[in-house]
Tab-separated table of C-alpha atoms in Angstrom:
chain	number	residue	atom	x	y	z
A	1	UNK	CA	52.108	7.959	92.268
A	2	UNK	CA	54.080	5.844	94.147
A	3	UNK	CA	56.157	2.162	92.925
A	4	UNK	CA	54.171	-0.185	94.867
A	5	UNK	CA	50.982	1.670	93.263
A	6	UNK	CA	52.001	1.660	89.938
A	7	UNK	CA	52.614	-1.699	90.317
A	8	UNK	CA	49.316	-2.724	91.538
A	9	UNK	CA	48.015	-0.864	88.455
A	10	UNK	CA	50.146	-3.149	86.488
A	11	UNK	CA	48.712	-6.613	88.405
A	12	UNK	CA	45.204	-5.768	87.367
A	13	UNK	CA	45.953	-6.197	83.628
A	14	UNK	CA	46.771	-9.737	84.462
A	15	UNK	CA	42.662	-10.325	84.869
A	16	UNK	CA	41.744	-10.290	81.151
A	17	UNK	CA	39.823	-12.622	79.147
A	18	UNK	CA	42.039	-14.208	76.757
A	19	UNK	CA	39.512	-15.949	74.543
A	20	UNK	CA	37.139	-12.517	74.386
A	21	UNK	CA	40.714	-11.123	72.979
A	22	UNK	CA	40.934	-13.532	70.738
A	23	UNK	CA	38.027	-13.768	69.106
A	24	UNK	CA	38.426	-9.896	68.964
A	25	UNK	CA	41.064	-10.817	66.831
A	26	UNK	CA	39.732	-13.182	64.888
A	27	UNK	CA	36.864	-11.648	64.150
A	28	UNK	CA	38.865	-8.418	62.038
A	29	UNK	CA	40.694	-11.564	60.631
A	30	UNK	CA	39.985	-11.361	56.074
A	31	UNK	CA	40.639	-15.329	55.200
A	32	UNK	CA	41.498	-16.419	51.845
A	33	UNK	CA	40.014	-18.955	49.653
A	34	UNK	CA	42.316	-21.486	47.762
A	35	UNK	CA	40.853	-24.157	45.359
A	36	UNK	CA	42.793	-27.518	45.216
A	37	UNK	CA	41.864	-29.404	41.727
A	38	UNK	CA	43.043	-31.824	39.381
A	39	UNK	CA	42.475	-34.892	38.228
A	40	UNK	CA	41.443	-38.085	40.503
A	41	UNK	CA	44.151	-39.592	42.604
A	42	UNK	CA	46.665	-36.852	42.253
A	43	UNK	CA	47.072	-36.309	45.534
A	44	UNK	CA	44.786	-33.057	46.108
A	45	UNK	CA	44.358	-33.680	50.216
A	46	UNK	CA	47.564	-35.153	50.799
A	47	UNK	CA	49.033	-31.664	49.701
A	48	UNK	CA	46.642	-29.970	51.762
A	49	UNK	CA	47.036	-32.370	55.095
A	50	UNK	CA	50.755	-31.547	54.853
A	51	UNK	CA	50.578	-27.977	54.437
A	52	UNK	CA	48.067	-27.004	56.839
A	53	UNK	CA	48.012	-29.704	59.293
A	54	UNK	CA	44.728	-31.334	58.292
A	55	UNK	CA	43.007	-34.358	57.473
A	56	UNK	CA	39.861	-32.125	55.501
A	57	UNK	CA	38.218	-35.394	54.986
A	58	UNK	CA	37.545	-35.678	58.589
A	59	UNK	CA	37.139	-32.326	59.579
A	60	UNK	CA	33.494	-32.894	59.251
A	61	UNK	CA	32.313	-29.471	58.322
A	62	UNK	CA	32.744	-29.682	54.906
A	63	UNK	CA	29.999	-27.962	52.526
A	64	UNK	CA	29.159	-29.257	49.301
A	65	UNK	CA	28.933	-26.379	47.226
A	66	UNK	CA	28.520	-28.392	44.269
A	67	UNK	CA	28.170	-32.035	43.587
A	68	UNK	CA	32.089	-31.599	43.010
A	69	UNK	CA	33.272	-29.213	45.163
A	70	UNK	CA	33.083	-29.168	49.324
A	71	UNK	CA	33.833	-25.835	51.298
A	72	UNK	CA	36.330	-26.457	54.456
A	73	UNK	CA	36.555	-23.464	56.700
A	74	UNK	CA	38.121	-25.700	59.927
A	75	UNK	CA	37.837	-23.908	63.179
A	76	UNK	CA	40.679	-21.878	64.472
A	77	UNK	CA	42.305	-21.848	60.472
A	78	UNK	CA	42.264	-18.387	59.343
A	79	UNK	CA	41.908	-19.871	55.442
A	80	UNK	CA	38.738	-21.600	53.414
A	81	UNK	CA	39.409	-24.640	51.270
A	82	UNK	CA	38.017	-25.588	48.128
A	83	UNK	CA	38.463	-29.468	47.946
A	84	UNK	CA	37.090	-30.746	44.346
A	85	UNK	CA	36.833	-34.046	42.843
A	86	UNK	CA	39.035	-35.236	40.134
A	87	UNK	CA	37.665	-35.569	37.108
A	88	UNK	CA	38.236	-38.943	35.120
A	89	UNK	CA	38.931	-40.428	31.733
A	90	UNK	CA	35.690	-40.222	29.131
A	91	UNK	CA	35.259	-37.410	27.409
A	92	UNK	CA	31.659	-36.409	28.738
A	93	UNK	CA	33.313	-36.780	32.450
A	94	UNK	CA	35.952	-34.347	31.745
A	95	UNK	CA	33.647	-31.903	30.405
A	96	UNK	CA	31.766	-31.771	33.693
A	97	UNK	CA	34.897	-31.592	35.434
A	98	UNK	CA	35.530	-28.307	33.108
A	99	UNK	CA	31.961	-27.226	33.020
A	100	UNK	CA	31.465	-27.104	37.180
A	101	UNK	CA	34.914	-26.146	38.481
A	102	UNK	CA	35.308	-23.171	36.232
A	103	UNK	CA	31.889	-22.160	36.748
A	104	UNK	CA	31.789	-22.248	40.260
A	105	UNK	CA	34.934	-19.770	40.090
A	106	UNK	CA	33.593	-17.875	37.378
A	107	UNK	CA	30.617	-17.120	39.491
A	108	UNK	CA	32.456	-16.852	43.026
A	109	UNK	CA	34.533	-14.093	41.503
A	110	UNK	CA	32.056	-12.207	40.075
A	111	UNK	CA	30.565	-10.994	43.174
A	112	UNK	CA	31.097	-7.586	44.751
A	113	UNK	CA	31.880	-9.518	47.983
A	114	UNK	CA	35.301	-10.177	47.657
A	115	UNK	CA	35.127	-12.746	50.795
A	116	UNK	CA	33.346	-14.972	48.966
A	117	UNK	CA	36.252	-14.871	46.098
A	118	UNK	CA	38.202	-17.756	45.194
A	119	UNK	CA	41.670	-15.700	46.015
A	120	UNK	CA	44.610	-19.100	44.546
A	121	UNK	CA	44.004	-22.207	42.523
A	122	UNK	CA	46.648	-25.054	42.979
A	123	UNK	CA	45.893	-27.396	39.578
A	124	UNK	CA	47.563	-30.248	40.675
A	125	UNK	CA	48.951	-32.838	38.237
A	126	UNK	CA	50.768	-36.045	39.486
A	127	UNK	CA	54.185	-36.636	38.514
A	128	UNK	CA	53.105	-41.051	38.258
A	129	UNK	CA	50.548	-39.781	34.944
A	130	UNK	CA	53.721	-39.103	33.195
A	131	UNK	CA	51.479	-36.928	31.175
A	132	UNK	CA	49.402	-33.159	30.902
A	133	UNK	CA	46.378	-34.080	29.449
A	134	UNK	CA	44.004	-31.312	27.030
A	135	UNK	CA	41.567	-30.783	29.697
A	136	UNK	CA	44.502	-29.916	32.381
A	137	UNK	CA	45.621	-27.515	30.039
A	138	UNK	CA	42.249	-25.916	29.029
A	139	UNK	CA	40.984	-25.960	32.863
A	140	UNK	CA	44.274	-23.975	33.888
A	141	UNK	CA	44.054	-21.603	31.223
A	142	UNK	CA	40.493	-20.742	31.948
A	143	UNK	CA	41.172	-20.395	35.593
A	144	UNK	CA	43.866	-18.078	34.837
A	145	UNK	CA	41.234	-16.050	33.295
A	146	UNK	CA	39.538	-16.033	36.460
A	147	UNK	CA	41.923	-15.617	39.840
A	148	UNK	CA	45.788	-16.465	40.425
A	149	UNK	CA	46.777	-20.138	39.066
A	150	UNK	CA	49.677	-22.042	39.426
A	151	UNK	CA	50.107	-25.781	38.780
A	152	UNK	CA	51.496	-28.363	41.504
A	153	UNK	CA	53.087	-31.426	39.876
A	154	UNK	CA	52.956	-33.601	42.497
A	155	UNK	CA	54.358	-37.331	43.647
A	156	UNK	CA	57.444	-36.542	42.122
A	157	UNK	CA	58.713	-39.242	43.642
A	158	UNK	CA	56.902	-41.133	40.721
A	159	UNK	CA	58.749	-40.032	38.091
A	160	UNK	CA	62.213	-39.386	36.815
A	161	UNK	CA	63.989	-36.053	36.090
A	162	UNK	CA	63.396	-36.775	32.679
A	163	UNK	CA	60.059	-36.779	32.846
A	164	UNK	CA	59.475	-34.421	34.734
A	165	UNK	CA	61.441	-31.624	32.609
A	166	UNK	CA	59.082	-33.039	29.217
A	167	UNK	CA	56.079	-32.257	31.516
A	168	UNK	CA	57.099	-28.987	32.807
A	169	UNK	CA	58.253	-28.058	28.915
A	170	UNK	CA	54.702	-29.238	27.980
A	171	UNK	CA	53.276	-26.333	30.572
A	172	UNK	CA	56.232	-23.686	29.353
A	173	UNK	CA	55.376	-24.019	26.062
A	174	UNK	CA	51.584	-24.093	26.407
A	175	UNK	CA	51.111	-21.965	29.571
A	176	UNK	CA	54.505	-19.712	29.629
A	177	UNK	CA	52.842	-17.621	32.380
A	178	UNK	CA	52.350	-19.911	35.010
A	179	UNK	CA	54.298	-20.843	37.717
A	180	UNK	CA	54.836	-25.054	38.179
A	181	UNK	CA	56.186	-26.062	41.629
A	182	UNK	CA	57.233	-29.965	41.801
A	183	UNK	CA	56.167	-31.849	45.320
A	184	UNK	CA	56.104	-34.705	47.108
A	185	UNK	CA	55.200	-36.291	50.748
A	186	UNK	CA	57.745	-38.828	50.039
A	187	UNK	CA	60.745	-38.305	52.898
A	188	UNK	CA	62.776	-40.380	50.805
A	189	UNK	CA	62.690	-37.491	47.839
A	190	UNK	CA	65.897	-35.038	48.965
A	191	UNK	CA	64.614	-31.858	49.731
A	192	UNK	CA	66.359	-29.703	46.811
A	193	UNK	CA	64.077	-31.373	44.673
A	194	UNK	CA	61.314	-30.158	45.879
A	195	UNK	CA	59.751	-26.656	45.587
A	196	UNK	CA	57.407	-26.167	49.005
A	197	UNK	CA	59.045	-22.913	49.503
A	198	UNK	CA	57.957	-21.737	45.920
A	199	UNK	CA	54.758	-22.673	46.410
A	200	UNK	CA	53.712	-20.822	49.338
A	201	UNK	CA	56.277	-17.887	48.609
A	202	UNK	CA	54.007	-17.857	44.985
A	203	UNK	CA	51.149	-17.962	46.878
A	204	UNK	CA	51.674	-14.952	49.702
A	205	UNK	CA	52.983	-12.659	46.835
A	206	UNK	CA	49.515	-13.305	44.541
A	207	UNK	CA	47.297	-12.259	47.576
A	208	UNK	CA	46.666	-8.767	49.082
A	209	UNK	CA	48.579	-7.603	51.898
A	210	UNK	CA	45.523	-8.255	54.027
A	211	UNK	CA	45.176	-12.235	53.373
A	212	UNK	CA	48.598	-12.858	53.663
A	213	UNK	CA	49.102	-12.941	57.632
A	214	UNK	CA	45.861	-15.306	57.528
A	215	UNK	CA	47.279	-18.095	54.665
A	216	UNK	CA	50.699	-17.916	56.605
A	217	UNK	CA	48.913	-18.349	60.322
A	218	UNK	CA	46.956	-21.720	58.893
A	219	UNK	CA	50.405	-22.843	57.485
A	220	UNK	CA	51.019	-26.119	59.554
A	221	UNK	CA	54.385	-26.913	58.094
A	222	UNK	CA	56.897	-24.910	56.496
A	223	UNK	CA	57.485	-22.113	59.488
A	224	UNK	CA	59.637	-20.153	58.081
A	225	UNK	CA	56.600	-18.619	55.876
A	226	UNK	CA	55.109	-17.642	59.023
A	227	UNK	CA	58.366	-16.566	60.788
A	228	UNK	CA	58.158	-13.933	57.618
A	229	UNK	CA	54.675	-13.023	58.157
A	230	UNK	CA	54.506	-12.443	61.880
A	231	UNK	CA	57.402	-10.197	61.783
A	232	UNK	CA	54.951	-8.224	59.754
A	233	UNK	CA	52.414	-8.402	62.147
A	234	UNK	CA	55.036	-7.443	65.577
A	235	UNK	CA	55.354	-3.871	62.894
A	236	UNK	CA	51.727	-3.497	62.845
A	237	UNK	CA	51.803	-3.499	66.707
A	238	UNK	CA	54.777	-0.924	66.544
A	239	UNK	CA	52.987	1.476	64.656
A	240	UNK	CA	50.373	1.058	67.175
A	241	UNK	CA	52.518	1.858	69.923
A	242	UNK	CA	53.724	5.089	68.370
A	243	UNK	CA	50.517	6.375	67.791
A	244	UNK	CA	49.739	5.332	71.312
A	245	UNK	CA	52.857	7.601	72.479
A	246	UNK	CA	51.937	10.754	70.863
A	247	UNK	CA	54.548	12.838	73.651
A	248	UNK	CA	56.013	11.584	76.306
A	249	UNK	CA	54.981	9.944	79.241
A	250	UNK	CA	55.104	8.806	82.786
A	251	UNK	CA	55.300	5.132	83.287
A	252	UNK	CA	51.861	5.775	85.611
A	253	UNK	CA	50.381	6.157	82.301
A	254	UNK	CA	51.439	3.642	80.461
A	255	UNK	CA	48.553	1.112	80.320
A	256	UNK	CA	47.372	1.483	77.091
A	257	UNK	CA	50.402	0.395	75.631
A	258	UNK	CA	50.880	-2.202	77.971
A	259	UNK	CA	47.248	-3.465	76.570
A	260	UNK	CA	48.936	-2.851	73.155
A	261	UNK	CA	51.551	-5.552	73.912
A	262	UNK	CA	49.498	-7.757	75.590
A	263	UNK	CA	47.265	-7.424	72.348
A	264	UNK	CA	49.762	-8.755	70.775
A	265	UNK	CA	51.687	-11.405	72.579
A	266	UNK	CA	48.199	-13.111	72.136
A	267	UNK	CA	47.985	-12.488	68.617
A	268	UNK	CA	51.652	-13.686	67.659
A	269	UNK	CA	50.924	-17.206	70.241
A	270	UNK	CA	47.634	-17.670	68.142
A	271	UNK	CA	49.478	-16.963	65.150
A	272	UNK	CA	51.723	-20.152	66.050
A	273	UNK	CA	49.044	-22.273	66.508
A	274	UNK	CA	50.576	-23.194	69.609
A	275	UNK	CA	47.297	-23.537	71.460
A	276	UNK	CA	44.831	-25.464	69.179
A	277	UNK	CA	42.831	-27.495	70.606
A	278	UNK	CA	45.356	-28.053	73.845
A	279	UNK	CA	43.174	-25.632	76.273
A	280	UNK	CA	46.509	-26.660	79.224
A	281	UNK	CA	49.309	-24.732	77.016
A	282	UNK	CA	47.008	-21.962	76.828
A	283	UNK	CA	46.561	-21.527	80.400
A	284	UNK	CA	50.401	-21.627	80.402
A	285	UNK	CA	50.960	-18.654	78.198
A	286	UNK	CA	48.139	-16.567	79.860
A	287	UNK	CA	49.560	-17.044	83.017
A	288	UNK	CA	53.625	-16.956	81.902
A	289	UNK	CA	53.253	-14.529	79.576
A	290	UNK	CA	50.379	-12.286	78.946
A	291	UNK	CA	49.332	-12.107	82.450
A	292	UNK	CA	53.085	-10.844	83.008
A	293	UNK	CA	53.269	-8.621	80.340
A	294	UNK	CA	53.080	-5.334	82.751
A	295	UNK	CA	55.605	-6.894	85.055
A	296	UNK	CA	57.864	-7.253	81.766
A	297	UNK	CA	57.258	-3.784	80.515
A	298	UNK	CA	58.506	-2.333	83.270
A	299	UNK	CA	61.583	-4.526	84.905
A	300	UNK	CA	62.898	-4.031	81.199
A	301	UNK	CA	62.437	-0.647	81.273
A	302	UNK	CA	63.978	-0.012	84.485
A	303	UNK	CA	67.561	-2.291	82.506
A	304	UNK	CA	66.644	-0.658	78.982
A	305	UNK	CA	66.724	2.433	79.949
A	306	UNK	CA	69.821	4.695	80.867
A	307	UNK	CA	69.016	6.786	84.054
A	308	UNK	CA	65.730	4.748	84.861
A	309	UNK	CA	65.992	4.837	88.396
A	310	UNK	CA	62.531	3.771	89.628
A	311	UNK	CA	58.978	2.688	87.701
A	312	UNK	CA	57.777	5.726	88.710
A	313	UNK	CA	60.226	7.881	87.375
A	314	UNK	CA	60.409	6.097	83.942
A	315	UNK	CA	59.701	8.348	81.218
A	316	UNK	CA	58.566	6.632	77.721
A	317	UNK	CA	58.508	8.258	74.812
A	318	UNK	CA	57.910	7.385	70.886
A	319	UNK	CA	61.481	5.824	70.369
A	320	UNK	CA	60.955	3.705	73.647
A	321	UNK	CA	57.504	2.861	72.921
A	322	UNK	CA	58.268	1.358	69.981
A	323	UNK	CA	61.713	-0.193	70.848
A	324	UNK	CA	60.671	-2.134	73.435
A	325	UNK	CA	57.512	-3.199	71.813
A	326	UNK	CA	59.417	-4.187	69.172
A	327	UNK	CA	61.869	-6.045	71.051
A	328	UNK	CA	58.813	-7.494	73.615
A	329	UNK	CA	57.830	-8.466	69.505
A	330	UNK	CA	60.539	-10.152	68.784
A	331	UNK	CA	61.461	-11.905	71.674
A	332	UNK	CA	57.698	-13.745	71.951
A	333	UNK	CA	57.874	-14.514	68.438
A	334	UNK	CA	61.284	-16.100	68.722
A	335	UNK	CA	59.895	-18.592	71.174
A	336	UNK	CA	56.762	-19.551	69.635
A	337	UNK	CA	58.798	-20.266	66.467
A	338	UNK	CA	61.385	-22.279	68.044
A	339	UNK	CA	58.268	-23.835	70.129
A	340	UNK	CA	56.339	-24.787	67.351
A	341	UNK	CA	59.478	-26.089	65.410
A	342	UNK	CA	59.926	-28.532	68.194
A	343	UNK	CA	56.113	-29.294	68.565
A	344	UNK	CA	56.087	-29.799	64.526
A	345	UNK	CA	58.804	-32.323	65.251
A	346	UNK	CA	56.851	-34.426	67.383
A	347	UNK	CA	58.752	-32.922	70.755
A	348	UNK	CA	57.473	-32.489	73.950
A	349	UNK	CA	57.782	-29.248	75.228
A	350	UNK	CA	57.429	-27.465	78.624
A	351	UNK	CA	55.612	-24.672	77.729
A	352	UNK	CA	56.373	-23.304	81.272
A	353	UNK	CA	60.093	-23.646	80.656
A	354	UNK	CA	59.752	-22.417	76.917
A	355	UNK	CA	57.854	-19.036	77.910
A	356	UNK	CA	59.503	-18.310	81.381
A	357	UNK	CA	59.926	-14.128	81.719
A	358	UNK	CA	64.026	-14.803	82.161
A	359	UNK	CA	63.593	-16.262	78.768
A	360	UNK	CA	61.591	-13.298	77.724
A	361	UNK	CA	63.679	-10.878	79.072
A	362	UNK	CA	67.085	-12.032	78.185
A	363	UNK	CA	65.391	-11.898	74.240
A	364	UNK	CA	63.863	-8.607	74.762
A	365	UNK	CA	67.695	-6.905	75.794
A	366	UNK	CA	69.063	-8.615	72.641
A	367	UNK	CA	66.214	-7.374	70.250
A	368	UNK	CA	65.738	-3.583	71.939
A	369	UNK	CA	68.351	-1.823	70.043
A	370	UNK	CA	68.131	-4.013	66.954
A	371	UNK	CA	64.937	-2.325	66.100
């Protein structure tokens, strides 16, 4: 086959459906469920607004699974929310608190379908109570009985070190197995006081392998949990590739692994979040990136490659495969990171500029024999 043919071969993977991709994606996607309780006021949705990004309150498809507890599964969040009311002082109101939450988890986790599990709890206890009441304690310790639990102390910017340490000593002593994390929203609160990082780092290593990618991909803050995760996801793709490359090959025959990489150039930009709800930086990508992706394969090739004298004359094999996929990995990853760093900073960002192939390419030959 000649160049110029192979490279017509190449432009016809440009004219691909991006969303049908997607929602191929998607759809394989397992989500986990977290529950967010506590008491009233203790700041339940302002820790998941700055977490993931979202105001659940008006979301609008919440479902009241109980007369306490609403089910948020937002579109284009690979992660369901279990938003509860607090309970409040009175002794008969507390019980009901006890009675529904830890009966609605009791009989979520008892099913066979493990979808419908309640996979984290996040008890959250502010910080401005200055106290751990009985029924926090005896709710968390029935929970743990149930699914993974760990206990937020939260507006820490409400209390002093002091107290803080006599509330985390009352959990130690009472609850020695479970994990306490101390947050705030609070910019003013310096940021080695606060334990984000153990939080979600807590709650990736307490779910299976297979929810993990999902929690980290609805992550709207704290991107270096995703950075983690999708470098996961860019060795799922590599395996891919090597199975795809069973001996070698002709660049001719490459397609299937250029549909491999193309896979997952989508994957890792949806993984960002990059695109939600912003249809015009979509179009960018598509056209910048994934549309080029055959174009990139093989100019890189052609440099990667000792001896590569034409596209037609490229051979690929196992260890190339999976180099430059890895690398091709890497590179888009890098971008969408630093891109949604900036965008997470309230930046404007050319997207064109951002994702231009010189970009990619110059990250690909710095990644390719890193692998």
């Amino acid at each position: 086959m000649k160049e110029e043919d192979v490279k017509k071969l190449i432009d016809k993977l440009q004219y691909f459906d991006y969303d049908k991709l997607l929602n191929k994606i998607r759809k394989n996607v397992k989500k986990p469920s977290v529950l967010v309780t506590g008491g009233t006021g203790v700041g339940k949705s302002s820790l998941i607004n700055h977490l993931f990004g979202m105001d659940v309150a008006k979301t609008g498809n919440g479902k009241p699974m109980t007369d306490r507890i609403t089910r948020y599964e937002p579109e284009n969040y690979d992660v369901v929310l279990y938003d509860t009311l607090g309970y409040e002082v009175g002794e008969d109101k507390q019980q009901q608190f006890y009675k529904e939450v830890i009966g609605f988890v009791k009989k979520a986790n008892g099913q066979s379908d493990i979808k419908k599990h309640v996979h984290l709890a996040w008890y959250c206890i502010s910080a401005a109570n200055k106290r751990v009441t009985p029924t926090d304690l005896d709710a968390i310790a029935a929970l743990d009985g149930l699914t993974e639990v760990c206990v937020v102390l939260t507006q820490i910017d409400a209390a002093t070190m002091v107290e803080l340490d006599e509330m985390k000593q009352v959990l130690q002593k009472k609850l020695p197995k479970t994990s306490v994390f101390l947050v705030s929203i609070d910019p003013r609160v310096p940021e080695e006081k606060m334990q984000w990082n153990g939080l979600l780092g807590w709650s990736v290593d307490h779910l299976d392998a297979g929810l993990q990618l999902a929690f980290a991909q609805a992550l709207g803050q704290e991107l270096h949990v995703k950075h983690v995760q999708a470098d996961k996801l860019i060795h799922r793709y590599v395996a891919a590739a090597a199975g795809a490359v069973v001996c070698p090959l002709p660049m001719t025959d490459s397609a299937a692994l250029i549909a491999i990489q193309t896979t997952m150039a989508t994957h890792l930009f949806n993984f960002w979040g990059i695109d939600r709800g912003t249809d015009k930086i979509k179009e960018v990508f598509v056209n910048v990136v994934v549309a080029n992706t055959g174009r990139i394969f093989s100019r890189s090739l052609l440099k990667l490659i000792p001896g590569a004298g034409s596209i037609a004359a490229t051979v690929v094999n196992s260890g190339v495969a999976t180099s430059f996929t890895y690398a091709f990995g890497r590179a888009v990853n890098e971008v969408c990171y630093k891109t949604a760093s900036r965008m997470a900073n309230g930046e404007k960002v050319d997207i064109t500029s951002a994702f231009a192939m010189d970009v990619i390419m110059k990250l690909i030959q710095k990644y390719y024999n890193k692998k």
